[in-house]
Coordinates of C-alpha atoms in Angstrom, one line a residue:
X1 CA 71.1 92.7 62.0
X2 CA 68.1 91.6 64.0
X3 CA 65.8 88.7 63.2
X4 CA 62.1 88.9 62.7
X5 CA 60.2 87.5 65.6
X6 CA 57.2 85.2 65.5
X7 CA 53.9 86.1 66.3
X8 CA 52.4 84.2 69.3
X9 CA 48.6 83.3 68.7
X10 CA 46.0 83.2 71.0
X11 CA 43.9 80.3 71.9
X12 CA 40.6 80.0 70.8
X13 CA 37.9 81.0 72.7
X14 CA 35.1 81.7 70.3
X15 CA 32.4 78.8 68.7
X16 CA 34.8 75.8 67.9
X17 CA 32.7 76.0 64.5
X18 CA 33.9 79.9 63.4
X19 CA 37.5 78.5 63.9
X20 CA 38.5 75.1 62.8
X21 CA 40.1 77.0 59.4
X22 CA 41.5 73.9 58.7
X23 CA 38.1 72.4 57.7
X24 CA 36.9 75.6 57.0
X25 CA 39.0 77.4 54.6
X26 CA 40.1 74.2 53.1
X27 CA 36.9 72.1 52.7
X28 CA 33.7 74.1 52.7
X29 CA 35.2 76.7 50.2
X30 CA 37.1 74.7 47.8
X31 CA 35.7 71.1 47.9
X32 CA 33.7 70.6 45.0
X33 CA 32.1 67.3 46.7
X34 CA 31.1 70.0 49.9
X35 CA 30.2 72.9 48.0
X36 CA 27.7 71.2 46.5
X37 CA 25.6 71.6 49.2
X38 CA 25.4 75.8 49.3
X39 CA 25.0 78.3 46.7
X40 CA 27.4 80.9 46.5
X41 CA 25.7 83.6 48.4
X42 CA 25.4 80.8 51.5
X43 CA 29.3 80.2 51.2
X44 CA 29.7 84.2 51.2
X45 CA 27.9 84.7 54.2
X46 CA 28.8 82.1 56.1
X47 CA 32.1 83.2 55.4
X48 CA 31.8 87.1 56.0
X49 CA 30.9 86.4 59.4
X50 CA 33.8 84.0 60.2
X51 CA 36.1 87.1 58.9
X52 CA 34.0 89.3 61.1
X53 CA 34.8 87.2 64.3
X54 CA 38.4 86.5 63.3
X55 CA 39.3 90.2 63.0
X56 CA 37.6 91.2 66.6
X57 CA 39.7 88.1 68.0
X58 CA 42.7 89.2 66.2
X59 CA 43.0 85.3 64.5
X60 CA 46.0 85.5 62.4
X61 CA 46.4 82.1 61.9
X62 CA 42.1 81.9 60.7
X63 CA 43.1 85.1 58.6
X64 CA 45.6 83.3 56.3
X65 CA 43.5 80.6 55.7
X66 CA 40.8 82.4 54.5
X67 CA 42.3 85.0 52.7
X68 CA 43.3 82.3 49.9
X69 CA 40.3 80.3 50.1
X70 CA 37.8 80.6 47.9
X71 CA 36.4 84.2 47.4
X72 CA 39.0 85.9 49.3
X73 CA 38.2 88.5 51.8
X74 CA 34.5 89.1 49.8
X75 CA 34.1 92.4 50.1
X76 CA 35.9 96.1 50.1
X77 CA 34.8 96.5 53.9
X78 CA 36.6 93.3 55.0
X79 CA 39.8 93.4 52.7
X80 CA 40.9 97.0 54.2
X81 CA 40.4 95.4 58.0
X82 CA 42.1 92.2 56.8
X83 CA 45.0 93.9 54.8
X84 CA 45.6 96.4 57.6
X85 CA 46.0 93.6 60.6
X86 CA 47.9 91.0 58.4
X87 CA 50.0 93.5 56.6
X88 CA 50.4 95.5 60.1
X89 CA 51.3 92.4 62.0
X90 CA 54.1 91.5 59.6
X91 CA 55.9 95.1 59.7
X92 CA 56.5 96.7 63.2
X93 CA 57.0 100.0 63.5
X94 CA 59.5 101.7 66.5
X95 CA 57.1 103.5 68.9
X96 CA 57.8 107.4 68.4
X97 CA 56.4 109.8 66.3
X98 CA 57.3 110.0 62.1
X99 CA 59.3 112.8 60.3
X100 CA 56.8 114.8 59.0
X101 CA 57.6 114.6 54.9
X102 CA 54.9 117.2 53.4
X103 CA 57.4 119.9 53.1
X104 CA 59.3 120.6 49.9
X105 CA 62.7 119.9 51.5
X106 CA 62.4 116.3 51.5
X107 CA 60.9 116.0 47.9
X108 CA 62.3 112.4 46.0
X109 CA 64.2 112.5 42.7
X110 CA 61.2 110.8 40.8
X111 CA 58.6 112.7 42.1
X112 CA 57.8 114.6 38.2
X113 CA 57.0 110.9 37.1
X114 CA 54.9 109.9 39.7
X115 CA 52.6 113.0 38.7
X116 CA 53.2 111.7 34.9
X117 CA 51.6 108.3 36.0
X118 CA 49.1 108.8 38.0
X119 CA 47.3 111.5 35.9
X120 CA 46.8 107.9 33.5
X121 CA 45.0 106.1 36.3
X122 CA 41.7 105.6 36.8
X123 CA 41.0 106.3 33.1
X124 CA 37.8 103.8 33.7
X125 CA 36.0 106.4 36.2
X126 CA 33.4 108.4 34.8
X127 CA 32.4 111.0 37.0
X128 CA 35.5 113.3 36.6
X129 CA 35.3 114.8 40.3
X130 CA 35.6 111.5 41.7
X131 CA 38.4 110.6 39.2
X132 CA 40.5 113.8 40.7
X133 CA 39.7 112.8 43.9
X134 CA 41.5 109.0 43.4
X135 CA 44.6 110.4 41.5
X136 CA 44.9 112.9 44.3
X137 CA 45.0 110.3 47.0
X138 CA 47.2 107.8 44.8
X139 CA 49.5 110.8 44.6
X140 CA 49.8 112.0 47.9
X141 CA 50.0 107.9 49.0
X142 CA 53.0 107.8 46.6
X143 CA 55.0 110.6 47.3
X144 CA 54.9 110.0 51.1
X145 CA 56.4 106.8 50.6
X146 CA 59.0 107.6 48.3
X147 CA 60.0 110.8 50.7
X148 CA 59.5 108.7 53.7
X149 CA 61.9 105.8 52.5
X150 CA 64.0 107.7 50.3
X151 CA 66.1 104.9 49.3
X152 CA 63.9 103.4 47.2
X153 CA 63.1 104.3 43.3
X154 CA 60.1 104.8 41.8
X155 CA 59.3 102.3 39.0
X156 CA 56.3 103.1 36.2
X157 CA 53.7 100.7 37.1
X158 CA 54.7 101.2 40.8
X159 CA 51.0 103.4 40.8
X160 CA 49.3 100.4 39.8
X161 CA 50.0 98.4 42.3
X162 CA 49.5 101.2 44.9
X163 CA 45.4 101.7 43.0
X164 CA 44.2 98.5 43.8
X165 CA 45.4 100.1 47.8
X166 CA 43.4 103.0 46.8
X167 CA 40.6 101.3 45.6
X168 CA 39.2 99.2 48.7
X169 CA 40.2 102.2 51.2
X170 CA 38.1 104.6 48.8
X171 CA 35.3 103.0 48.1
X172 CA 32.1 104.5 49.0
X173 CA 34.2 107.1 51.1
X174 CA 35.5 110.8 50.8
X175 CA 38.9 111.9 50.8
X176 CA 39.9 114.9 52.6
X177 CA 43.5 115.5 52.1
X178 CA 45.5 115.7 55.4
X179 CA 45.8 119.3 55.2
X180 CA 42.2 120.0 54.8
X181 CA 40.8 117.5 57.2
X182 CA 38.2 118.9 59.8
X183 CA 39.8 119.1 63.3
X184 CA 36.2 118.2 64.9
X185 CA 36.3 115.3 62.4
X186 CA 34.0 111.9 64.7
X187 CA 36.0 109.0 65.0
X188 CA 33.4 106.3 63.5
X189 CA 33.5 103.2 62.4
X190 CA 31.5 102.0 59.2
X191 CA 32.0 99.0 60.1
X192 CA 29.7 98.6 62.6
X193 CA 25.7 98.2 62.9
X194 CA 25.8 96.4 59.9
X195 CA 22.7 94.3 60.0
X196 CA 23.5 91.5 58.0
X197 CA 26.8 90.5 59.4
X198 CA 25.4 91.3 63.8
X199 CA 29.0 91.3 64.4
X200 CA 30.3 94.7 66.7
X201 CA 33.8 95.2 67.2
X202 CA 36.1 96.9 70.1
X203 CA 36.7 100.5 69.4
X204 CA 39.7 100.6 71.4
X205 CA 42.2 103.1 70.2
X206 CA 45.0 101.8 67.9
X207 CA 48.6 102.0 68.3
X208 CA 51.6 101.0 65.7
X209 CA 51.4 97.5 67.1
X210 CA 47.7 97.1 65.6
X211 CA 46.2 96.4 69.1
X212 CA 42.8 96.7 67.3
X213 CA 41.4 95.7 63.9
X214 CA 39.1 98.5 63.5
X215 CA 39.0 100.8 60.7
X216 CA 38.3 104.0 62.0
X217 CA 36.6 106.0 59.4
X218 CA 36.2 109.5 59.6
X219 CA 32.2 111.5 59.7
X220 CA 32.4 114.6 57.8
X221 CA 29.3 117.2 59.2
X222 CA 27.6 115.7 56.4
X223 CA 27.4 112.4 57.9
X224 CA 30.0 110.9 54.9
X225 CA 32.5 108.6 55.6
X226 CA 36.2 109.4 54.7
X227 CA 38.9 107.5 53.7
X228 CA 41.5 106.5 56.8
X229 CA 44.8 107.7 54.9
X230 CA 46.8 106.9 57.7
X231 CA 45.6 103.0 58.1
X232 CA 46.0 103.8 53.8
X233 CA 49.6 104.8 54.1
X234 CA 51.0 101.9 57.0
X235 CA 49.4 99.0 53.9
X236 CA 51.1 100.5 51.4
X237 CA 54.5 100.8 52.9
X238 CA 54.4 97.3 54.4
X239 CA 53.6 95.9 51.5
X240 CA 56.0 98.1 49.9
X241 CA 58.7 97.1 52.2
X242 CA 58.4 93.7 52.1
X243 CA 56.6 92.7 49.0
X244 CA 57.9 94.7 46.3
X245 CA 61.4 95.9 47.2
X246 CA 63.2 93.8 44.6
X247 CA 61.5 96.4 41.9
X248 CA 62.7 99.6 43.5
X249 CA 66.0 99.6 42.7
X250 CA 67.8 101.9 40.0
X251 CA 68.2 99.2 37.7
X252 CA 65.7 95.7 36.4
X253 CA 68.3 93.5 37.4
X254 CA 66.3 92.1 40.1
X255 CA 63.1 91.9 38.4
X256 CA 64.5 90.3 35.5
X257 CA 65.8 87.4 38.0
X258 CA 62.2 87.1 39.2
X259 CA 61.3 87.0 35.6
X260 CA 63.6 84.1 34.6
X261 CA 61.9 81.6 37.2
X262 CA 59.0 82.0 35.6
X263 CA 59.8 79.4 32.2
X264 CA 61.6 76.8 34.8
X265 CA 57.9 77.2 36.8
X266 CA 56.4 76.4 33.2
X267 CA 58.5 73.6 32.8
X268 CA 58.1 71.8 36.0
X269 CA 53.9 72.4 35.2
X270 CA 54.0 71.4 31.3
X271 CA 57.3 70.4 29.6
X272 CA 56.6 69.7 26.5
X273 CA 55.5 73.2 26.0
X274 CA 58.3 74.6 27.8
X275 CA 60.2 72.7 24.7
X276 CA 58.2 73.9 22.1
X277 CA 58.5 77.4 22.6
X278 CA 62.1 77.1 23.5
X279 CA 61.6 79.3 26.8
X280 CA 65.2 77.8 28.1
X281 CA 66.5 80.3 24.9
X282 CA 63.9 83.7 25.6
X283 CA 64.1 85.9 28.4
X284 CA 60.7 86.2 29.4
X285 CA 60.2 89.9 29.2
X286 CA 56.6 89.5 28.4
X287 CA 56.0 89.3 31.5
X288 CA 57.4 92.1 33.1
X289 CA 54.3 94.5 32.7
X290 CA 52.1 91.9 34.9
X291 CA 54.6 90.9 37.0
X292 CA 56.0 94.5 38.0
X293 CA 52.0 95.3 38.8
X294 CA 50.8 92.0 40.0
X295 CA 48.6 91.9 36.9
X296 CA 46.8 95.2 38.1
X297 CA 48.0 97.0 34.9
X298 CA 45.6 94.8 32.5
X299 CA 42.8 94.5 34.9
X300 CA 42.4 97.7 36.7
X301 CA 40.6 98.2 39.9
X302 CA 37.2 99.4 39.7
X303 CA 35.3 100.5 42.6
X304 CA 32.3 99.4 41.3
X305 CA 33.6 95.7 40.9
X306 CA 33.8 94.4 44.2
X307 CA 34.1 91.2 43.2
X308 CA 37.1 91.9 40.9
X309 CA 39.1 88.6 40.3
X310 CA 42.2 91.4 41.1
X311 CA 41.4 91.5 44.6
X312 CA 40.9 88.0 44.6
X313 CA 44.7 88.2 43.5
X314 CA 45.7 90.5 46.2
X315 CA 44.0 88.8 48.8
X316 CA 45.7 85.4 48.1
X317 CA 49.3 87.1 47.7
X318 CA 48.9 88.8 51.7
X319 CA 47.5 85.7 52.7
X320 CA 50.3 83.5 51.8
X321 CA 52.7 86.2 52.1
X322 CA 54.2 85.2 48.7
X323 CA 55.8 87.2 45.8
X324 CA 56.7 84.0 44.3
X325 CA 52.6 83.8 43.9
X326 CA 52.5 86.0 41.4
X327 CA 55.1 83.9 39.5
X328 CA 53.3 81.0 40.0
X329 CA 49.9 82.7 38.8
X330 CA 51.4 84.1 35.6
X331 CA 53.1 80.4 34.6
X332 CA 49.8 78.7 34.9
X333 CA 48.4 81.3 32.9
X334 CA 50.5 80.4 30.1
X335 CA 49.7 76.4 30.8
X336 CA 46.3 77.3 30.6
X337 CA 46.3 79.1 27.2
X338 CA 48.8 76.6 25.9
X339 CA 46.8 75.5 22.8
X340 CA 45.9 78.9 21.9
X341 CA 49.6 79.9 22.0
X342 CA 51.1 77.0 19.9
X343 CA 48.4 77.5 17.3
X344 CA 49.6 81.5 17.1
X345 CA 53.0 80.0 17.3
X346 CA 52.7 77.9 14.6
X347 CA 50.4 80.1 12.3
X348 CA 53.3 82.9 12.3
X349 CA 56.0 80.8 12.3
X350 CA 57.2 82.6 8.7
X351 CA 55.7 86.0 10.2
X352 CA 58.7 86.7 12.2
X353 CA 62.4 86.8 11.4
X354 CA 63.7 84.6 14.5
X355 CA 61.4 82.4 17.3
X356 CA 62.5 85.0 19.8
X357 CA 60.4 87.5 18.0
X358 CA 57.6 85.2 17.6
X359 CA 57.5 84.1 21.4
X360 CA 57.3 87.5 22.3
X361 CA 54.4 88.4 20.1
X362 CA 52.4 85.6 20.8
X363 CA 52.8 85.9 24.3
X364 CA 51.4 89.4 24.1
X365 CA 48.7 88.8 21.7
X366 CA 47.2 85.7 23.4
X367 CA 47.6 86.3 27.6
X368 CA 46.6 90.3 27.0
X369 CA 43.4 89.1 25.1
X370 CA 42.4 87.4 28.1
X371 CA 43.4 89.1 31.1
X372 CA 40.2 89.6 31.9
X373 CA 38.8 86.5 31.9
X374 CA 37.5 85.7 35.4
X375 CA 36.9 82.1 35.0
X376 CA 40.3 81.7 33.5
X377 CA 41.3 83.4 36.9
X378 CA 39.1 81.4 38.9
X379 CA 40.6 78.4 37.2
X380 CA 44.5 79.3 37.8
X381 CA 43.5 80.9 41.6
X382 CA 42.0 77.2 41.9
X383 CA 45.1 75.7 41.0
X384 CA 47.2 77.8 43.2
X385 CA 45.4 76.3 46.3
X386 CA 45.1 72.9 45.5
X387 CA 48.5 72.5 43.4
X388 CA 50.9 74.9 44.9
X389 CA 52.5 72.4 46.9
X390 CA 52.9 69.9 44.4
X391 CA 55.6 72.8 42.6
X392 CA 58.7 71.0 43.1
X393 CA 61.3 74.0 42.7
X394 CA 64.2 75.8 44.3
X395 CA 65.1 79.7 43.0
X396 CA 66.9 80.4 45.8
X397 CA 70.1 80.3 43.1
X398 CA 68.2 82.9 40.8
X399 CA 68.1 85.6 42.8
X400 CA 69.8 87.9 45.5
X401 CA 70.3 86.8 49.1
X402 CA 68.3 89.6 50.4
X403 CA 65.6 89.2 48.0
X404 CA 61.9 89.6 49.2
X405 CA 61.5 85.8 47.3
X406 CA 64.0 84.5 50.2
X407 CA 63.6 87.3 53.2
X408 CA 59.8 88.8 53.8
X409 CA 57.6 87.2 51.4
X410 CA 58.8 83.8 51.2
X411 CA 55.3 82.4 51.0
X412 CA 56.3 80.0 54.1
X413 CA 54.6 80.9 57.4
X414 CA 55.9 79.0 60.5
X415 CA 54.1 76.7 62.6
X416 CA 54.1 76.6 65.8
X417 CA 52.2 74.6 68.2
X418 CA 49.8 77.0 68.7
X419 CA 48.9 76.9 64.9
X420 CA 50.0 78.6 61.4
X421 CA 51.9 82.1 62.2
X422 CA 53.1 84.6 60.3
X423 CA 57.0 85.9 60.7
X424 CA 56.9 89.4 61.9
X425 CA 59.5 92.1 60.6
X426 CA 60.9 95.1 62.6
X427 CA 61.5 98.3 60.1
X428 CA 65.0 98.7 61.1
X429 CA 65.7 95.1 60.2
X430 CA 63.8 95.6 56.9
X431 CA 65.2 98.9 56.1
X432 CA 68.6 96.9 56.3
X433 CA 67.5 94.3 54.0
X434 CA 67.0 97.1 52.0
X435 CA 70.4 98.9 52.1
X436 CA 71.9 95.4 51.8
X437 CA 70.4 94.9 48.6
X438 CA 71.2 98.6 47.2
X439 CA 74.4 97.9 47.3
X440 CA 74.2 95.1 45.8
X441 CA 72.6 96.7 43.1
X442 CA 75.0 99.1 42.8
X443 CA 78.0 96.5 42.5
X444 CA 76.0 94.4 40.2
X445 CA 75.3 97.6 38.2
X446 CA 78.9 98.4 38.1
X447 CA 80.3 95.2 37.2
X448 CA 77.8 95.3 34.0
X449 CA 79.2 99.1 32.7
X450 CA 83.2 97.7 33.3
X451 CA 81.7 94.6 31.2
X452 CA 79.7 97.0 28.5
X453 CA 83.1 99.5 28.6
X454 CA 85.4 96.7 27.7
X455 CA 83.4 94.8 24.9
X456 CA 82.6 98.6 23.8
X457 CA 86.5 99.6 24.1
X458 CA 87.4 96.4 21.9
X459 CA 84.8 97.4 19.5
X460 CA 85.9 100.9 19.5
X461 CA 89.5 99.8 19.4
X462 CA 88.3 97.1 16.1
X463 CA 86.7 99.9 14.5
X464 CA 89.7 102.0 14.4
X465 CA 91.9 99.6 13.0
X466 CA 89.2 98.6 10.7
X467 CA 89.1 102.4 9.4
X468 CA 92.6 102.8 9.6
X469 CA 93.3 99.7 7.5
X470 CA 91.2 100.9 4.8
X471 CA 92.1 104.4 4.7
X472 CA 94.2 105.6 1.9
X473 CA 97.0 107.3 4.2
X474 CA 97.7 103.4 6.2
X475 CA 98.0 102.1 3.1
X476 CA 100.3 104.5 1.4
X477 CA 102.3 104.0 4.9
X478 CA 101.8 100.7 5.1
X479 CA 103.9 100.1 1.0
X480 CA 106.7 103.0 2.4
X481 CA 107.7 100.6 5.1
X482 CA 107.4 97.0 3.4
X483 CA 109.6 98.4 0.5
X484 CA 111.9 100.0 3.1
X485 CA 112.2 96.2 4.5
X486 CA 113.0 94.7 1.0
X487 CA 115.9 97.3 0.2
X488 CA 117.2 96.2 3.4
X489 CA 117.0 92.8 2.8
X490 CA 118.5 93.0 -0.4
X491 CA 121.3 95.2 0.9
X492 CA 122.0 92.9 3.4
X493 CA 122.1 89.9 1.4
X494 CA 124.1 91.8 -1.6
X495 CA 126.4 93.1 1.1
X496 CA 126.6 95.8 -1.5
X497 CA 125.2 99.8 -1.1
X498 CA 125.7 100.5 -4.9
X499 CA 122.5 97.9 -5.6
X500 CA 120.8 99.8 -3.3
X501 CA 120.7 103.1 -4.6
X502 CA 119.0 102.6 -8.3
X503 CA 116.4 100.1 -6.7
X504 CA 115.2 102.8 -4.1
X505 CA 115.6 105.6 -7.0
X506 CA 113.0 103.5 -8.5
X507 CA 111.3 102.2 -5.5
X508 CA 110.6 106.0 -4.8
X509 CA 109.6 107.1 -8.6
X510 CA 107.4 104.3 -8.3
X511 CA 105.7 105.4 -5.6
X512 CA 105.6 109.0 -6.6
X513 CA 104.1 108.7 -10.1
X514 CA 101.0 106.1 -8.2
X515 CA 100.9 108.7 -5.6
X516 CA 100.4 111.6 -8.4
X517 CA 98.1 110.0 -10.4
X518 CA 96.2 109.1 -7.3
X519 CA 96.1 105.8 -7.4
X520 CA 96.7 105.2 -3.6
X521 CA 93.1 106.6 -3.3
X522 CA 91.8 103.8 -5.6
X523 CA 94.0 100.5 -4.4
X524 CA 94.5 99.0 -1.1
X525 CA 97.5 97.1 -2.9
X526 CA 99.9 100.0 -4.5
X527 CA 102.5 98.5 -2.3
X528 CA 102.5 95.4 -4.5
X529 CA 103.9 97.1 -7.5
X530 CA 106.9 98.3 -6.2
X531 CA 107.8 95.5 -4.4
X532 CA 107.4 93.7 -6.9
X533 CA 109.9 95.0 -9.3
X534 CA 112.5 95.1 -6.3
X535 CA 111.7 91.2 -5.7
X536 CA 111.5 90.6 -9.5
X537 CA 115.5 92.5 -9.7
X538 CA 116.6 90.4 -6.9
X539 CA 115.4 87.0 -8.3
X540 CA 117.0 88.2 -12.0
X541 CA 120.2 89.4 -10.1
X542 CA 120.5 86.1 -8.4
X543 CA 119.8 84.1 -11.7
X544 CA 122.6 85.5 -13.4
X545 CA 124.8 85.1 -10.5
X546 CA 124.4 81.9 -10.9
X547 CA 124.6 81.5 -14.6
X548 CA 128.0 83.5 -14.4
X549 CA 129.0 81.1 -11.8
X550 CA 128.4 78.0 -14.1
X551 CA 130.1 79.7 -17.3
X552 CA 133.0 80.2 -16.2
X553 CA 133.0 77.2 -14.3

């Protein structure tokens, strides 16, 4: 299997000041003792123009930095340059041309609930053309990648994640499906002459290795810009590929590992709550909605907030190259609504039959009420910069060896003397990660059914005997035999076959005037009378024995 490679960075050439991101990213954003000194819309500007000049240089390492700093990428314009060249730069693609997928022959399994799905997104757009117009890009996004990489599975909330894609590549732009697009379409970018940034970029061509950072949007004849759904399409399957690959199995097994590290991240934040709510005792599949969609289910995309605290979210996650982020963001979340929750918890404590139960509901109740709280989002995003290092915790145990948490989106960039670089993943390699964990899946899967067959075989096989024990038929079977057994043993001790005929002439009129009357339908102990009188004989027969013995003694 081959390794990923690093990615070499170039030296700094530019204004020292545009790239010390050390300082930069680090102080001047998120210093409360710095920031003091500019507004918001200073810090923004300042900042839009060192994203400018790090995407013409192609600045990886400046890119991280500023991608989790404070206010992320800013704006729709510089998140699709920045996502394309970070998320580009990660997954390599083999030169050559692609399979073309559109015909009907390579159609994916889960293609009927993909069209199920996406005709519920963008429920919050009001102009209904422009509504048809985002399903029927999220769609055709979708179904190339499933077709494309038809290994992987289709999950629901799969179409979330892909929106927020959808989204920043959209906004303010037309789509033109690939089949209608206008062969004398301009190559333009709407990037450029922008006249409060006076920042130009190269409009050198670009290959699969990203040689440029230019979105190249395409000029209708009415002068509108149209989406790129080729620079669309490479985002979504890299972070596909390398972010979210755990959840496109056939099964949640992997998820729900992912899911348990969340109350031991809780714990090593705040353990007394961890205690309180007993999260070592709940699997935490409260979370699986938010963590499946990186929280883009509760606060959906809009493309008329720009400054959505989602995108914030997105931006931090590709910057840090972390899927263990989103863990991280949903355990703080829970920290930070921790005296809401134990009030709930202990208001319904005799609401609920069990605590599971109650953890559950409370859970949903309190984080869905304020997932759209941006300052509580502001507040947890702070936190992830400033204490994300101080989280003390291995999960390497919790989850599969090819996992993305421990392959491509570790969250742990490599240094290099040159500066902070990003690991860089061929597709063959990833693709293997890929049919590595598969098959996984599928022993893992199969283990679980021999498991579920035998406990459901020993049930089955304790159900039987349970029914046939009560049934009328085992009884009356059952009384046959152990009277059987005491004739024997009263022949054999007797040594004497004329005892042995009257006791099983009654033995049997016994049993044939109970089983007349019915009363083997009414008693699970008919066997009892019988035996009985054959046990009461022997003990009489014995007794005067014995007394004959002594008399004439």
């Amino acid at each position: 299997m081959q390794s990923p490679t690093t990615t070499k960075q170039s030296s700094i050439t530019t204004d020292q000041s545009l790239h010390h991101c050390e300082l930069l990213a680090e102080s001047i954003f998120d210093e409360k003792s710095v920031v003091t000194f500019f507004t918001h819309r200073e810090q923004k500007d300042f900042k839009r123009k060192l994203i400018c000049s790090s995407l013409e240089k192609r600045d990886i390492a400046t890119l991280l930095k500023l991608g989790v700093s404070n206010f992320g990428f800013i704006s729709a314009d510089l998140r699709r340059e920045s996502w394309y060249l970070l998320l580009c730069e990660q997954l390599l693609l083999p030169q050559g041309s692609r399979t073309d997928v559109s015909d009907d022959k390579f159609r994916h399994r889960d293609e009927n609930q993909v069209h199920l799905d996406v005709q519920r997104s963008f429920t919050g757009v009001k102009d209904l053309q422009r509504k048809e117009t985002l399903r029927t890009l999220l769609k055709n996004i979708i179904i190339r990648i499933l077709r494309t990489h038809h290994q992987l599975n289709y999950y629901q909330g799969y179409h979330d994640v892909v929106s927020v894609f959808i989204v920043i590549f959209a906004q303010c732009k037309r789509y033109y499906p690939s089949d209608r697009m206008q062969e004398d379409v301009l190559l333009f970018s709407d990037m450029t002459n922008r006249g409060d940034e006076d920042v130009s970029f190269s409009t050198e061509d670009m290959n699969n290795n990203t040689n440029s950072t230019l979105t190249q949007a395409f000029e209708d004849k009415d002068g509108n810009f149209a989406v790129d759904e080729q620079k669309l399409f490479r985002c979504v399957e890299a972070f596909t590929l390398l972010y979210l690959r755990d959840f496109m199995m056939d099964s949640l097994d992997f998820p729900i590992d992912q899911l348990r590290i969340i109350p031991r991240l809780i714990k090593t934040i705040d353990k007394n709550l961890y205690k309180k709510l007993r999260l070592d005792q709940v699997e935490p599949f409260f979370a699986v909605s938010s963590i499946l969609t990186i929280f883009s289910h509760e606060m959906k995309p809009m493309e008329d907030g720009e400054s959505s605290i989602i995108f914030c979210i997105f931006d931090y996650i590709i910057s840090s190259q972390s899927m263990s982020a989103p863990l991280l963001m949903y355990a703080n979340l829970v920290v930070e609504n921790k005296n809401r929750l134990l009030e709930e918890y202990e208001t319904n404590l005799e609401n609920f039959g069990n605590y599971i139960d109650l953890v559950h509901g409370i859970m949903q109740k309190v984080l869905l009420g304020v997932s759209y709280d941006e300052k509580l989002w502001d507040r947890i995003l702070q936190k992830m910069r400033t204490d994300v290092k101080n989280v003390n915790f291995s999960y390497k145990k919790l989850v599969n060896k090819f996992s993305v948490l421990v392959t491509t989106a570790t969250g742990k960039p490599i240094f290099t003397p040159q500066g902070n670089s990003q690991t860089r993943y061929d597709l063959n390699y990833v693709k293997n990660l890929l049919n590595k964990e598969i098959q996984l899946n599928t022993k893992r899967k199969l283990l679980s059914n021999q498991k579920n067959d035998k406990k459901k075989t020993n049930f089955t096989l304790l159900h039987r005997l349970s029914s046939l024990t009560c049934s009328a038929s085992f009884v009356y079977k059952i009384s046959i035999f152990i009277g059987l057994m005491a004739l024997m043993i009263k022949f054999y001790r007797g040594s004497s076959i004329k005892h042995l005929i009257p006791q099983t002439k009654m033995y049997i009129g016994k049993l044939r005037s109970s089983s007349l009357a019915g009363l083997y339908q009414e008693s699970k102990y008919i066997w009892l009378d019988p035996l009985y009188g054959i046990l009461q004989n022997m003990v009489t027969s014995v007794s005067s024995r014995n007394t004959s013995f002594v008399v004439n003694k």
